[in-house]
Rosetta silent file (secondary structure, phi, psi, omega in degrees, C-alpha in Angstrom):
SEQUENCE: MSHVANIMISVEFTDRPAVEALSQWLRTSAPRRGYEPGAVGWVGSLNETTGSDTRWGGGKYPECEVFAGALNHADLAGLVARVERVPWVHPESVQLFVMDQEQSYFRVWMFHGPRLRQIAPEGREDDIYPDGGPSDIHTRFALADDAEFLRDLVVAAVNWAPGRDVSREAVLSDPRNAHYVDGWPGRGDLGIVALSTGEATGWQPLPVGAAWLRYLPAEDPGYGFVDPAVPELSIGITAAQRGRGIGTLLIRRLLRTAAEAGVERVSLSVERDNPALRLYEREGFRVHDPREGEDALTMVTRLRRDS
SCORE:     score description
SCORE:     0.000 S_00000001
   1 L     0.000  149.747 -170.670    5.423   -8.180    8.417 S_00000001
   2 L   -96.164   -7.860 -170.833    3.977   -4.939    9.412 S_00000001
   3 L    60.053   25.102  177.757    4.772   -2.836    6.093 S_00000001
   4 E  -113.005  137.323 -175.399    5.694    0.193    7.963 S_00000001
   5 E  -127.466  136.318 -175.164    8.874    2.209    6.891 S_00000001
   6 E  -101.188  142.140  175.456   10.196    5.478    8.314 S_00000001
   7 E  -133.823  143.380  163.035   11.620    7.735    5.327 S_00000001
   8 E  -128.124  155.532  156.420   13.519   11.149    4.977 S_00000001
   9 E  -147.665  139.783 -172.276   14.670   13.082    2.261 S_00000001
  10 E  -117.636  133.030 -171.201   17.105   15.913    1.865 S_00000001
  11 E  -142.344  162.964  176.397   16.974   18.317   -1.147 S_00000001
  12 L   -70.993  168.148 -161.986   18.028   21.625   -1.985 S_00000001
  13 H   -70.325  -29.557 -178.915   15.681   24.522   -1.097 S_00000001
  14 H   -69.473  -21.219 -175.314   14.768   24.891   -4.995 S_00000001
  15 H  -100.522   20.404 -173.578   13.590   21.215   -5.118 S_00000001
  16 H   -76.112  -34.413  167.321   10.888   21.765   -2.208 S_00000001
  17 H   -52.592  -43.622 -166.465    7.901   21.748   -5.216 S_00000001
  18 H   -74.764  -27.324  159.296    9.165   18.654   -6.322 S_00000001
  19 H   -58.032  -40.724 -165.529    8.908   17.003   -2.709 S_00000001
  20 H   -64.148  -45.487 -177.343    5.642   18.289   -2.312 S_00000001
  21 H   -55.584  -43.690 -175.889    4.541   16.479   -5.647 S_00000001
  22 H   -69.372  -35.671  165.023    6.188   13.471   -4.313 S_00000001
  23 H   -50.169  -34.734  178.952    4.122   13.682   -1.297 S_00000001
  24 H   -65.592  -52.889  177.796    0.941   14.057   -3.296 S_00000001
  25 H   -73.126   -4.743 -177.877    1.561   10.987   -5.085 S_00000001
  26 H   -83.667  -41.589  176.014    2.419    8.987   -1.933 S_00000001
  27 H   -65.382  -47.044 -155.625   -1.506   10.191   -0.675 S_00000001
  28 L   -94.653  -72.629 -168.574   -2.893    9.232   -4.092 S_00000001
  29 L  -126.683   26.061  164.540   -1.400    7.065   -6.381 S_00000001
  30 E   -89.804  141.464 -178.799    1.533    4.966   -5.024 S_00000001
  31 E   -44.986  148.134 -159.194    1.596    1.474   -5.166 S_00000001
  32 E  -123.125  109.156  173.541    0.466   -0.625   -2.415 S_00000001
  33 L   -79.693  158.861  167.431    1.983   -4.018   -0.775 S_00000001
  34 L    92.315  -14.545 -177.431   -0.243   -6.117    0.974 S_00000001
  35 L  -123.553 -170.951 -173.759   -3.508   -5.510   -0.979 S_00000001
  36 L   -63.881  136.671 -177.388   -4.535   -6.912   -4.325 S_00000001
  37 L   -36.755  149.403  167.569   -1.921   -6.747   -7.140 S_00000001
  38 L    77.992   18.700 -174.123   -1.835   -3.404   -8.938 S_00000001
  39 L   -84.169  141.710 -176.511   -3.390   -1.678   -6.015 S_00000001
  40 E  -134.531  164.475  167.705   -2.395    2.116   -5.526 S_00000001
  41 E   151.228 -155.329 -167.365   -3.722    4.944   -2.920 S_00000001
  42 L   -57.790  115.363  164.564   -2.719    6.265    0.298 S_00000001
  43 L  -118.719   19.494 -168.871    0.505    5.028    1.846 S_00000001
  44 L   126.319 -171.276 -174.020    1.533    8.206    3.902 S_00000001
  45 L  -168.639  166.727 -173.050    2.882   11.630    3.195 S_00000001
  46 L  -119.045  135.051 -167.958    6.099   13.787    3.964 S_00000001
  47 E  -126.407  111.751  179.280    6.047   16.517    6.323 S_00000001
  48 E   -29.705  151.750  174.446    8.946   19.332    6.768 S_00000001
  49 L  -133.938  -17.004  176.864   11.318   19.010    9.368 S_00000001
  50 L  -100.188  149.877  176.209   13.251   22.002    8.510 S_00000001
  51 L  -168.840  164.347  178.498   11.988   25.822    8.287 S_00000001
  52 L   -60.863    7.995 -174.487   13.310   29.280    8.663 S_00000001
  53 L  -138.448   16.088  164.996   12.890   29.457   12.315 S_00000001
  54 L   -84.733  149.156  164.108   14.879   25.932   12.848 S_00000001
  55 L  -132.602  116.852  179.943   18.363   26.276   14.002 S_00000001
  56 E   -95.303  138.458  172.270   20.751   23.345   13.908 S_00000001
  57 L    78.418   31.670 -177.238   23.935   23.532   15.924 S_00000001
  58 L    86.761 -105.154 -179.460   23.271   26.539   18.120 S_00000001
  59 L  -102.191   17.794  175.789   23.270   29.453   15.620 S_00000001
  60 E   -79.550  134.805  170.251   23.261   27.226   12.326 S_00000001
  61 L  -108.361  164.259  176.763   20.372   27.586   10.178 S_00000001
  62 L   -64.511  140.994  177.393   19.588   24.636    7.805 S_00000001
  63 L  -102.694   28.952 -172.373   21.408   24.699    4.408 S_00000001
  64 L  -161.757  167.425  161.594   18.852   22.097    2.917 S_00000001
  65 E  -106.891  127.236  176.794   15.132   21.061    3.147 S_00000001
  66 E  -107.284  131.045  154.909   14.633   17.833    5.216 S_00000001
  67 E  -120.150  143.837 -176.000   11.348   15.916    4.924 S_00000001
  68 E  -136.426  168.185  174.411   10.148   12.866    6.783 S_00000001
  69 E  -175.388  161.101  166.546    7.388   10.594    7.037 S_00000001
  70 E  -106.921  143.390  175.425    6.227    7.076    8.108 S_00000001
  71 E  -121.453  137.386 -175.657    4.612    5.023    5.116 S_00000001
  72 E  -120.547  144.885 -161.552    2.593    2.353    5.671 S_00000001
  73 L    36.012   40.130  175.014    2.171   -0.626    3.060 S_00000001
  74 E   -64.778  102.660  179.725    4.513    1.174    0.905 S_00000001
  75 L   -72.799  109.692 -164.368    5.968   -0.770   -2.169 S_00000001
  76 H   -83.582  -30.797  170.599    9.369    0.768   -1.362 S_00000001
  77 H   -54.888  -34.479 -176.488   11.320   -0.415   -4.709 S_00000001
  78 H   -83.013  -14.971  153.417    8.477    1.748   -6.379 S_00000001
  79 H   -60.261  -35.857  160.315    9.303    4.457   -4.239 S_00000001
  80 H   -53.621  -60.223  170.325   13.051    4.354   -5.169 S_00000001
  81 H   -77.014   -4.262  176.602   12.040    4.314   -8.543 S_00000001
  82 H   -73.014  -58.329 -176.177    9.508    7.263   -8.454 S_00000001
  83 H   -52.742  -45.283  162.939   12.274    9.164   -6.871 S_00000001
  84 H   -24.731  -53.559  169.018   14.517    8.317   -9.789 S_00000001
  85 H   -83.690    6.590  174.086   12.131    9.986  -12.183 S_00000001
  86 L   -69.446  111.577  174.150   11.547   12.899  -10.541 S_00000001
  87 L   -49.484   66.672 -178.616   12.740   16.263  -12.484 S_00000001
  88 L   -64.170  139.632  159.431   14.891   17.446   -9.714 S_00000001
  89 L   -70.711  -23.229  175.920   16.643   20.822  -10.164 S_00000001
  90 L  -150.393   75.072  166.555   19.839   19.614   -8.232 S_00000001
  91 H   -56.827  -14.376  176.188   19.803   15.686   -7.980 S_00000001
  92 H   -72.610  -14.159 -178.065   23.164   15.984   -6.834 S_00000001
  93 H  -110.781    7.755 -174.033   21.920   17.143   -3.764 S_00000001
  94 L   -92.921  132.632  176.584   19.038   14.662   -3.197 S_00000001
  95 E  -119.683  129.325  178.108   19.481   12.096   -0.351 S_00000001
  96 E  -130.015  120.018  171.676   16.912    9.533    0.436 S_00000001
  97 E   -87.796  147.909  176.422   16.762    7.500    3.797 S_00000001
  98 E  -148.184  125.014 -175.116   14.793    4.455    4.277 S_00000001
  99 E  -138.887  100.130  166.628   14.124    2.181    7.299 S_00000001
 100 E   -58.179  158.359 -174.751   11.815   -0.790    7.368 S_00000001
 101 L   -78.491  -28.077  174.890   10.477   -0.945   10.648 S_00000001
 102 L   -61.047  -10.993 -169.110   11.961   -4.810   10.830 S_00000001
 103 L  -110.478  156.561 -176.168   15.084   -3.322   10.249 S_00000001
 104 L  -106.383    5.880 -171.422   17.640   -1.413   12.470 S_00000001
 105 L  -140.868  148.525 -178.434   19.434    0.675   10.050 S_00000001
 106 L   -83.078  134.974  159.581   18.585    3.226    7.300 S_00000001
 107 E   -85.409  158.543 -174.090   19.481    2.576    3.635 S_00000001
 108 E  -146.920  123.995 -168.450   20.555    5.482    1.742 S_00000001
 109 E  -110.801  147.488  162.721   20.324    6.309   -1.932 S_00000001
 110 E  -137.688  153.715 -177.258   22.126    9.236   -3.985 S_00000001
 111 E   -97.666  123.090 -176.719   22.216    9.904   -7.407 S_00000001
 112 E  -101.526   91.504 -165.590   25.273    8.659   -9.530 S_00000001
 113 L    67.334 -153.988 -178.298   24.637   10.345  -12.855 S_00000001
 114 L   -71.057   -0.291 -176.782   21.040    9.570  -13.834 S_00000001
 115 E  -112.187  125.477 -179.458   20.683    6.710  -11.537 S_00000001
 116 E   -73.806  112.959 -177.069   19.626    6.746   -8.157 S_00000001
 117 E   -95.451  112.335  179.462   22.176    4.473   -6.150 S_00000001
 118 E   -80.576  127.319 -173.216   22.107    2.858   -2.809 S_00000001
 119 E  -109.779    7.053 -179.226   25.241    3.856   -1.497 S_00000001
 120 E  -168.394  159.881  -28.807   24.812    2.421    2.376 S_00000001
 121 L   -67.451  160.570 -177.547   25.001    0.328    4.085 S_00000001
 122 L   -87.468  135.562 -176.031   27.309   -1.925    2.133 S_00000001
 123 L    67.346   25.400 -179.059   26.563   -5.874    2.384 S_00000001
 124 L  -110.986   -3.492 -166.241   23.326   -5.635    3.897 S_00000001
 125 H   -70.845   -8.581  176.904   21.392   -6.394    0.660 S_00000001
 126 H   -77.226  -31.329  170.022   20.894   -9.989    1.556 S_00000001
 127 H   -78.990   -9.216 -178.816   18.873   -8.987    4.494 S_00000001
 128 H   -87.197  -59.928 -150.563   16.867   -6.910    2.051 S_00000001
 129 L  -126.790   71.198 -171.007   16.552   -8.904   -0.818 S_00000001
 130 L   -73.674    3.386  177.554   17.298  -12.793    0.437 S_00000001
 131 L   -86.406    3.485  178.313   16.761  -14.111   -2.912 S_00000001
 132 L    80.163 -158.756  162.607   20.187  -13.257   -4.181 S_00000001
 133 L   129.247  163.003  169.511   20.875  -12.546   -7.694 S_00000001
 134 L   -68.953  150.106 -172.238   23.832  -10.649   -9.367 S_00000001
 135 L   -68.422  -15.365 -177.357   25.217   -7.442   -7.655 S_00000001
 136 L   -94.590    8.050 -179.460   24.730   -5.429  -10.779 S_00000001
 137 E  -130.768  135.554  164.602   20.757   -6.038  -10.856 S_00000001
 138 E  -117.015  158.786 -176.413   18.034   -4.542   -8.984 S_00000001
 139 E  -113.045  171.565  177.470   14.270   -4.967   -9.301 S_00000001
 140 E  -158.176 -177.303  166.724   11.194   -2.861   -9.284 S_00000001
 141 E   -79.288  120.959  159.972    7.227   -3.287   -9.934 S_00000001
 142 L   -46.954  135.660 -177.939    6.562   -3.473  -13.532 S_00000001
 143 L  -125.147 -174.324 -169.605    4.742   -0.303  -14.596 S_00000001
 144 H   -60.332  -50.015 -161.525    2.256    1.008  -17.449 S_00000001
 145 H   -74.509    8.784 -177.248    5.346    2.421  -19.436 S_00000001
 146 H  -104.114   -3.833  173.193    6.950   -0.762  -19.357 S_00000001
 147 H   -47.431  -35.312  166.497    4.538   -2.600  -21.883 S_00000001
 148 H   -63.379  -33.856  174.375    6.749   -2.104  -24.901 S_00000001
 149 H   -70.515  -28.144  178.101    9.536   -3.770  -23.064 S_00000001
 150 H   -67.732  -52.068 -179.491    7.118   -6.623  -22.214 S_00000001
 151 H   -53.252  -50.489 -176.718    6.144   -6.919  -25.959 S_00000001
 152 H   -61.460  -51.284  174.787    9.922   -7.486  -26.686 S_00000001
 153 H   -36.946  -45.488 -179.031   10.130  -10.086  -23.854 S_00000001
 154 H   -72.798  -49.366  178.471    7.304  -11.984  -25.472 S_00000001
 155 H   -54.026  -46.149  176.955    8.698  -11.751  -29.048 S_00000001
 156 H   -47.894  -59.734 -164.821   12.056  -13.360  -27.245 S_00000001
 157 H   -70.406  -34.377  177.107   10.118  -16.179  -25.763 S_00000001
 158 H   -68.753  -23.688  178.739    8.495  -17.216  -28.735 S_00000001
 159 L  -104.731   49.991  172.885   12.239  -17.435  -30.606 S_00000001
 160 L   -90.603   -6.306  175.360   13.664  -19.034  -27.792 S_00000001
 161 L   -85.677  155.565  173.949   14.526  -22.132  -29.607 S_00000001
 162 L   -67.819  132.666 -178.242   18.177  -21.783  -32.020 S_00000001
 163 L    78.920    6.222 -176.009   16.883  -21.198  -35.198 S_00000001
 164 L   -92.222  159.853 -178.766   13.506  -20.242  -34.819 S_00000001
 165 L  -160.722   57.025  165.634   13.124  -16.450  -36.009 S_00000001
 166 L   -48.356   91.801 -179.589    9.271  -15.507  -35.871 S_00000001
 167 L   -32.231  153.110  178.090    9.016  -11.566  -36.997 S_00000001
 168 H   -72.816  -24.716 -175.650    7.896   -9.375  -34.119 S_00000001
 169 H   -77.769  -33.823  170.424    5.095   -8.256  -36.109 S_00000001
 170 H   -58.305  -56.465 -169.289    3.894  -12.105  -36.583 S_00000001
 171 H   -57.170  -43.092 -174.721    4.349  -12.656  -33.137 S_00000001
 172 H   -79.468  -25.350  173.746    2.737   -9.633  -31.707 S_00000001
 173 H   -73.740  -17.224  174.490   -0.179   -9.847  -34.404 S_00000001
 174 L   -82.111  131.111 -173.927   -1.379  -13.176  -32.941 S_00000001
 175 H   -74.603  -17.407  176.778   -4.027  -12.738  -30.245 S_00000001
 176 H   -58.025  -34.640 -171.764   -2.731  -15.963  -28.627 S_00000001
 177 H   -84.002  -55.497 -173.389    0.625  -13.734  -27.988 S_00000001
 178 H   -67.535  -24.453 -177.568   -0.819  -10.317  -27.616 S_00000001
 179 L   -69.005   -6.532  176.140   -3.212  -10.875  -24.778 S_00000001
 180 L   -77.813  -28.989 -175.655    0.070  -11.201  -22.412 S_00000001
 181 L  -125.407   -5.966 -179.356    0.694   -7.408  -22.939 S_00000001
 182 L   -74.814  139.158  176.391   -2.086   -5.784  -24.594 S_00000001
 183 L    82.477    8.890  179.961   -3.801   -3.374  -22.103 S_00000001
 184 L   -63.887  144.755  -21.319   -0.780   -3.791  -19.330 S_00000001
 185 L   -88.949  153.966  164.871   -1.476   -3.780  -16.592 S_00000001
 186 L   -85.957 -169.450  171.538   -5.172   -4.989  -16.132 S_00000001
 187 L   -68.165  127.336  174.699   -6.826   -5.372  -13.038 S_00000001
 188 L   104.008  -42.083 -162.159   -4.925   -7.865  -10.753 S_00000001
 189 L   -68.750  149.714 -170.621   -1.677   -8.032  -12.955 S_00000001
 190 E  -151.469  142.079  172.109    1.460   -7.632  -11.197 S_00000001
 191 E  -153.969  151.762 -172.392    4.944   -7.653  -12.489 S_00000001
 192 E  -119.240  128.893  161.094    8.584   -7.280  -11.604 S_00000001
 193 E   -84.282  130.393  167.343   11.319   -5.849  -13.823 S_00000001
 194 E   -74.405  124.998  169.386   15.220   -6.611  -13.726 S_00000001
 195 E  -119.838  141.743 -178.218   17.527   -3.534  -14.241 S_00000001
 196 E  -111.312  132.451  172.889   21.133   -3.690  -14.869 S_00000001
 197 L  -105.099  155.282  169.338   23.604   -0.645  -13.634 S_00000001
 198 L   159.593 -179.133 -170.330   27.232   -0.260  -14.412 S_00000001
 199 H   -72.079  -29.901 -176.407   29.807    1.884  -16.167 S_00000001
 200 H   -69.607   -8.120 -177.895   28.844    0.328  -19.790 S_00000001
 201 H  -113.452   10.292 -170.596   25.377    2.042  -19.205 S_00000001
 202 L    74.243   -2.953 -166.150   26.529    5.107  -17.835 S_00000001
 203 L    62.966   35.100  158.389   24.693    3.900  -14.403 S_00000001
 204 L   -75.418  146.120 -179.581   21.689    4.268  -16.386 S_00000001
 205 L   -87.624  137.603  177.778   19.348    1.398  -15.216 S_00000001
 206 E  -126.872  119.263 -170.852   18.669   -0.750  -18.153 S_00000001
 207 E   -70.842  119.070  174.441   15.777   -3.263  -18.217 S_00000001
 208 E  -116.218    6.927 -179.950   17.300   -6.759  -19.007 S_00000001
 209 E   177.530  154.752 -177.171   14.303   -9.008  -17.902 S_00000001
 210 E  -160.126  135.886  175.965   10.835   -8.972  -16.419 S_00000001
 211 E  -118.359  136.168  173.156    8.434  -11.589  -14.977 S_00000001
 212 E  -158.740  165.708 -163.922    4.690  -11.078  -14.714 S_00000001
 213 E  -111.600  141.874  172.336    1.284  -12.361  -13.994 S_00000001
 214 E  -125.506  136.781  158.782   -2.044  -11.789  -16.191 S_00000001
 215 L   -93.928  128.015 -172.922   -5.522  -13.071  -15.615 S_00000001
 216 L  -117.762  133.728 -179.556   -6.838  -14.116  -18.664 S_00000001
 217 L   -76.658  151.053  171.082  -10.682  -15.030  -19.100 S_00000001
 218 L   -47.355  -39.866  177.773  -11.981  -18.504  -20.269 S_00000001
 219 L   -84.079    7.090  178.068  -12.905  -17.140  -23.551 S_00000001
 220 L  -163.383   69.875 -176.668   -9.574  -15.872  -24.317 S_00000001
 221 L   -93.729  168.949 -172.646   -7.268  -18.321  -22.367 S_00000001
 222 L   -82.700 -171.375  162.615   -3.519  -18.273  -22.264 S_00000001
 223 L   -67.690  -44.623  164.605   -1.301  -21.404  -23.041 S_00000001
 224 L   -80.061   31.345  161.505   -1.009  -22.367  -19.282 S_00000001
 225 L   -50.209  133.115  176.896   -4.869  -21.615  -18.760 S_00000001
 226 L  -127.200  -69.240  165.309   -6.015  -23.247  -15.611 S_00000001
 227 L  -147.253  172.347 -177.644   -8.730  -21.193  -14.404 S_00000001
 228 L   -73.784  -19.899  172.900   -9.664  -17.605  -14.405 S_00000001
 229 L   -95.181    1.726  162.363   -8.702  -16.954  -10.900 S_00000001
 230 L  -105.284  116.245  178.843   -5.247  -18.212  -11.635 S_00000001
 231 L   -67.781  154.560  179.644   -2.961  -15.981  -13.148 S_00000001
 232 E  -107.847  148.953  169.073   -0.145  -17.133  -15.785 S_00000001
 233 E  -120.370  142.121 -169.183    3.259  -16.261  -15.593 S_00000001
 234 E  -116.937  143.449  165.320    5.090  -14.904  -18.381 S_00000001
 235 E  -153.965  144.006 -168.900    8.958  -14.429  -18.166 S_00000001
 236 E  -145.766  145.483 -172.752   11.596  -13.183  -20.342 S_00000001
 237 E  -134.910  131.536 -166.178   15.442  -12.253  -20.101 S_00000001
 238 L   -76.242  156.355  173.906   17.276  -10.425  -22.874 S_00000001
 239 H   -32.871  -55.387 -174.671   19.789  -12.679  -24.600 S_00000001
 240 H   -70.140   -9.142 -169.427   22.907  -11.148  -23.341 S_00000001
 241 H  -125.319   25.264  161.734   22.002  -11.569  -19.589 S_00000001
 242 L   -60.787  144.700 -178.852   20.710  -15.254  -19.784 S_00000001
 243 L   106.558  -27.737 -145.523   22.634  -17.446  -17.574 S_00000001
 244 L  -119.719   12.474 -167.988   23.242  -15.293  -14.739 S_00000001
 245 L    61.321   30.086  173.868   20.420  -16.107  -12.403 S_00000001
 246 H   -73.939  -43.734  164.264   18.158  -13.369  -13.144 S_00000001
 247 H   -55.480  -23.636  171.906   15.200  -15.596  -13.892 S_00000001
 248 H   -72.669  -38.985  179.717   15.503  -17.309  -10.676 S_00000001
 249 H   -69.911  -32.718  176.607   15.578  -14.006   -8.798 S_00000001
 250 H   -55.436  -58.157  169.912   12.890  -12.762  -10.981 S_00000001
 251 H   -40.626  -51.690 -179.887   10.417  -15.777  -10.036 S_00000001
 252 H   -67.102  -57.842 -176.291   11.159  -15.687   -6.448 S_00000001
 253 H   -65.445  -43.274 -179.652   10.426  -12.035   -6.050 S_00000001
 254 H   -71.059  -34.690  176.963    7.523  -12.087   -8.051 S_00000001
 255 H   -66.972  -60.300 -179.599    5.765  -15.336   -6.270 S_00000001
 256 H   -39.732  -76.911 -168.420    6.630  -13.521   -2.810 S_00000001
 257 H   -59.666  -31.932  163.952    4.591  -10.512   -3.751 S_00000001
 258 H   -47.186  -57.842 -162.052    2.121  -12.454   -5.343 S_00000001
 259 H   -72.354  -49.006  170.792    1.768  -14.760   -2.275 S_00000001
 260 H   -56.741  -23.391  168.510    1.632  -11.289    0.001 S_00000001
 261 L   -85.110    8.322  177.519   -1.131  -10.076   -2.318 S_00000001
 262 L   101.167  -12.531 -179.111   -3.203  -13.106   -1.669 S_00000001
 263 L   -52.492  122.611  176.702   -2.613  -14.990   -4.717 S_00000001
 264 L   -83.258  -45.469  169.193   -3.121  -18.690   -4.245 S_00000001
 265 E  -140.171  162.259 -161.763   -1.774  -20.261   -7.558 S_00000001
 266 E  -128.997  126.122 -179.628    0.260  -19.515  -10.310 S_00000001
 267 E  -130.880  171.030  175.267    0.475  -21.452  -13.640 S_00000001
 268 E  -156.862  172.054 -172.495    2.366  -21.354  -16.648 S_00000001
 269 E  -122.807  144.948  168.811    3.108  -23.047  -20.160 S_00000001
 270 E  -162.858  129.310 -175.593    6.473  -24.061  -21.247 S_00000001
 271 E   -54.924  156.090 -168.454    7.713  -26.597  -24.084 S_00000001
 272 L   -79.822  -18.550  172.393    9.119  -29.663  -23.053 S_00000001
 273 L   -84.731    1.024 -175.778   12.448  -29.179  -24.489 S_00000001
 274 L   -70.904  104.042 -171.542   12.830  -25.846  -22.961 S_00000001
 275 L   -56.617  -14.830  169.142   15.663  -25.515  -20.460 S_00000001
 276 L   -65.029  -22.228  174.472   13.830  -23.208  -18.476 S_00000001
 277 H   -45.811  -45.668 -177.717   11.574  -26.289  -17.480 S_00000001
 278 H   -63.550  -25.852 -173.999   14.294  -27.375  -15.010 S_00000001
 279 H   -86.127  -49.009 -161.070   14.088  -23.490  -13.323 S_00000001
 280 H   -71.658  -34.679  167.744   10.265  -23.697  -12.881 S_00000001
 281 L   -55.680  -29.511 -175.373   10.804  -27.274  -11.257 S_00000001
 282 L   -90.185  -14.495 -178.881   13.153  -25.967   -9.008 S_00000001
 283 L   -98.671    6.539 -177.275   10.756  -22.927   -8.028 S_00000001
 284 L    96.162    1.375  178.263    7.912  -25.182   -7.297 S_00000001
 285 L   -82.477  117.185  173.675    6.029  -25.760  -10.464 S_00000001
 286 E   -97.476  137.184  175.203    4.293  -28.957  -10.912 S_00000001
 287 E   -67.790  137.229 -178.248    2.930  -30.468  -14.366 S_00000001
 288 L  -122.306  118.749  163.776   -0.685  -30.009  -14.418 S_00000001
 289 L    64.400   77.041  169.618   -3.029  -32.419  -16.199 S_00000001
 290 L   -70.673  127.444  171.681   -0.333  -34.027  -18.419 S_00000001
 291 L  -124.798  136.316 -176.131   -1.120  -35.213  -21.969 S_00000001
 292 L   -66.428  155.900  174.242    1.000  -37.377  -24.075 S_00000001
 293 L    75.038   -1.260  176.689    2.075  -36.049  -27.522 S_00000001
 294 L   -90.986  141.619  178.231    1.550  -32.257  -26.559 S_00000001
 295 L   -87.784  -18.477 -166.809    4.942  -30.392  -26.985 S_00000001
 296 E  -108.019  152.692 -175.598    3.997  -27.606  -24.446 S_00000001
 297 E  -125.407  139.969  169.029    3.385  -28.591  -20.581 S_00000001
 298 E  -108.852  137.927 -174.283    1.096  -26.442  -18.483 S_00000001
 299 E  -121.667  146.931 -167.367    2.740  -26.262  -14.831 S_00000001
 300 E  -131.929  127.014  150.240    0.925  -24.800  -11.680 S_00000001
 301 E  -123.866  146.157 -143.305    2.451  -24.019   -8.207 S_00000001
 302 E  -103.713  113.885 -167.519    0.678  -23.490   -5.194 S_00000001
 303 L   -86.635  -21.398 -157.271    1.597  -20.297   -3.202 S_00000001
 304 L  -135.360   97.155 -169.857   -0.573  -20.418    0.135 S_00000001
 305 L   -64.690  -24.929 -176.169   -0.039  -23.874    1.639 S_00000001
 306 L   -91.296   -4.051 -166.700   -3.087  -23.555    3.723 S_00000001
 307 L   -82.141    0.000    0.000   -5.558  -22.778    0.849 S_00000001
């Protein structure tokens, strides 16, 4: 895959400074695909295609500002998330067009309330995201400001069993749990967040789950520690959203992204009676160094078959 994409964005004239700031972000701080997890830097820029001396349709002058550019190794989900967070003066006029080089059509996003929604083309998401998943769920990379949500998921993961009710303070004060989120993201860390949108949330994207990888050292190992070079997977889904296939969606997108970044193996820890064990087995995880009598299993999957 070339990771090249063509993009255009149309805005009101008063939002020109916001597009210029977005272009600067693409030049300096945008997430990069195809590099080590967490990499940021230059992926391209946006240039104006309209101007005071430009005429459309004979005597017509443009009634909006249009910017375009070719991006290389850009995280397109991260781009969409960034556009959604820009403080636009006229969000109702913002239109974002994105076409991967491997595709023959543009995808188009516009604001619906506070949410930037893909409005076209219909029925093509399987071409873009072959992992499936519920129609109201979309994903993006986990960001630094997702740390608090990841802490919520760690607490939920500890309390997965019916009747177990360890307090949030107790869970997060335990170093064996805290190191999965403290200082997020560290070097090489990578995560995917699932968001639900719909009329119930006023079309505001609501985080409902996440899967993330952390590299932990031998002197501070995780429950599923195998080697300092093998990141450990954590995953959590909010209680109301479980059983909808979101976990499968998160794991597949996270592991595919990790493989593209050069990660060779991923580990995890799961209690023997946790129903999630079957999910991990379906997605290629196998028990590593099984030990009789232990309540938890360490599992590993290999992402690069030629390694």
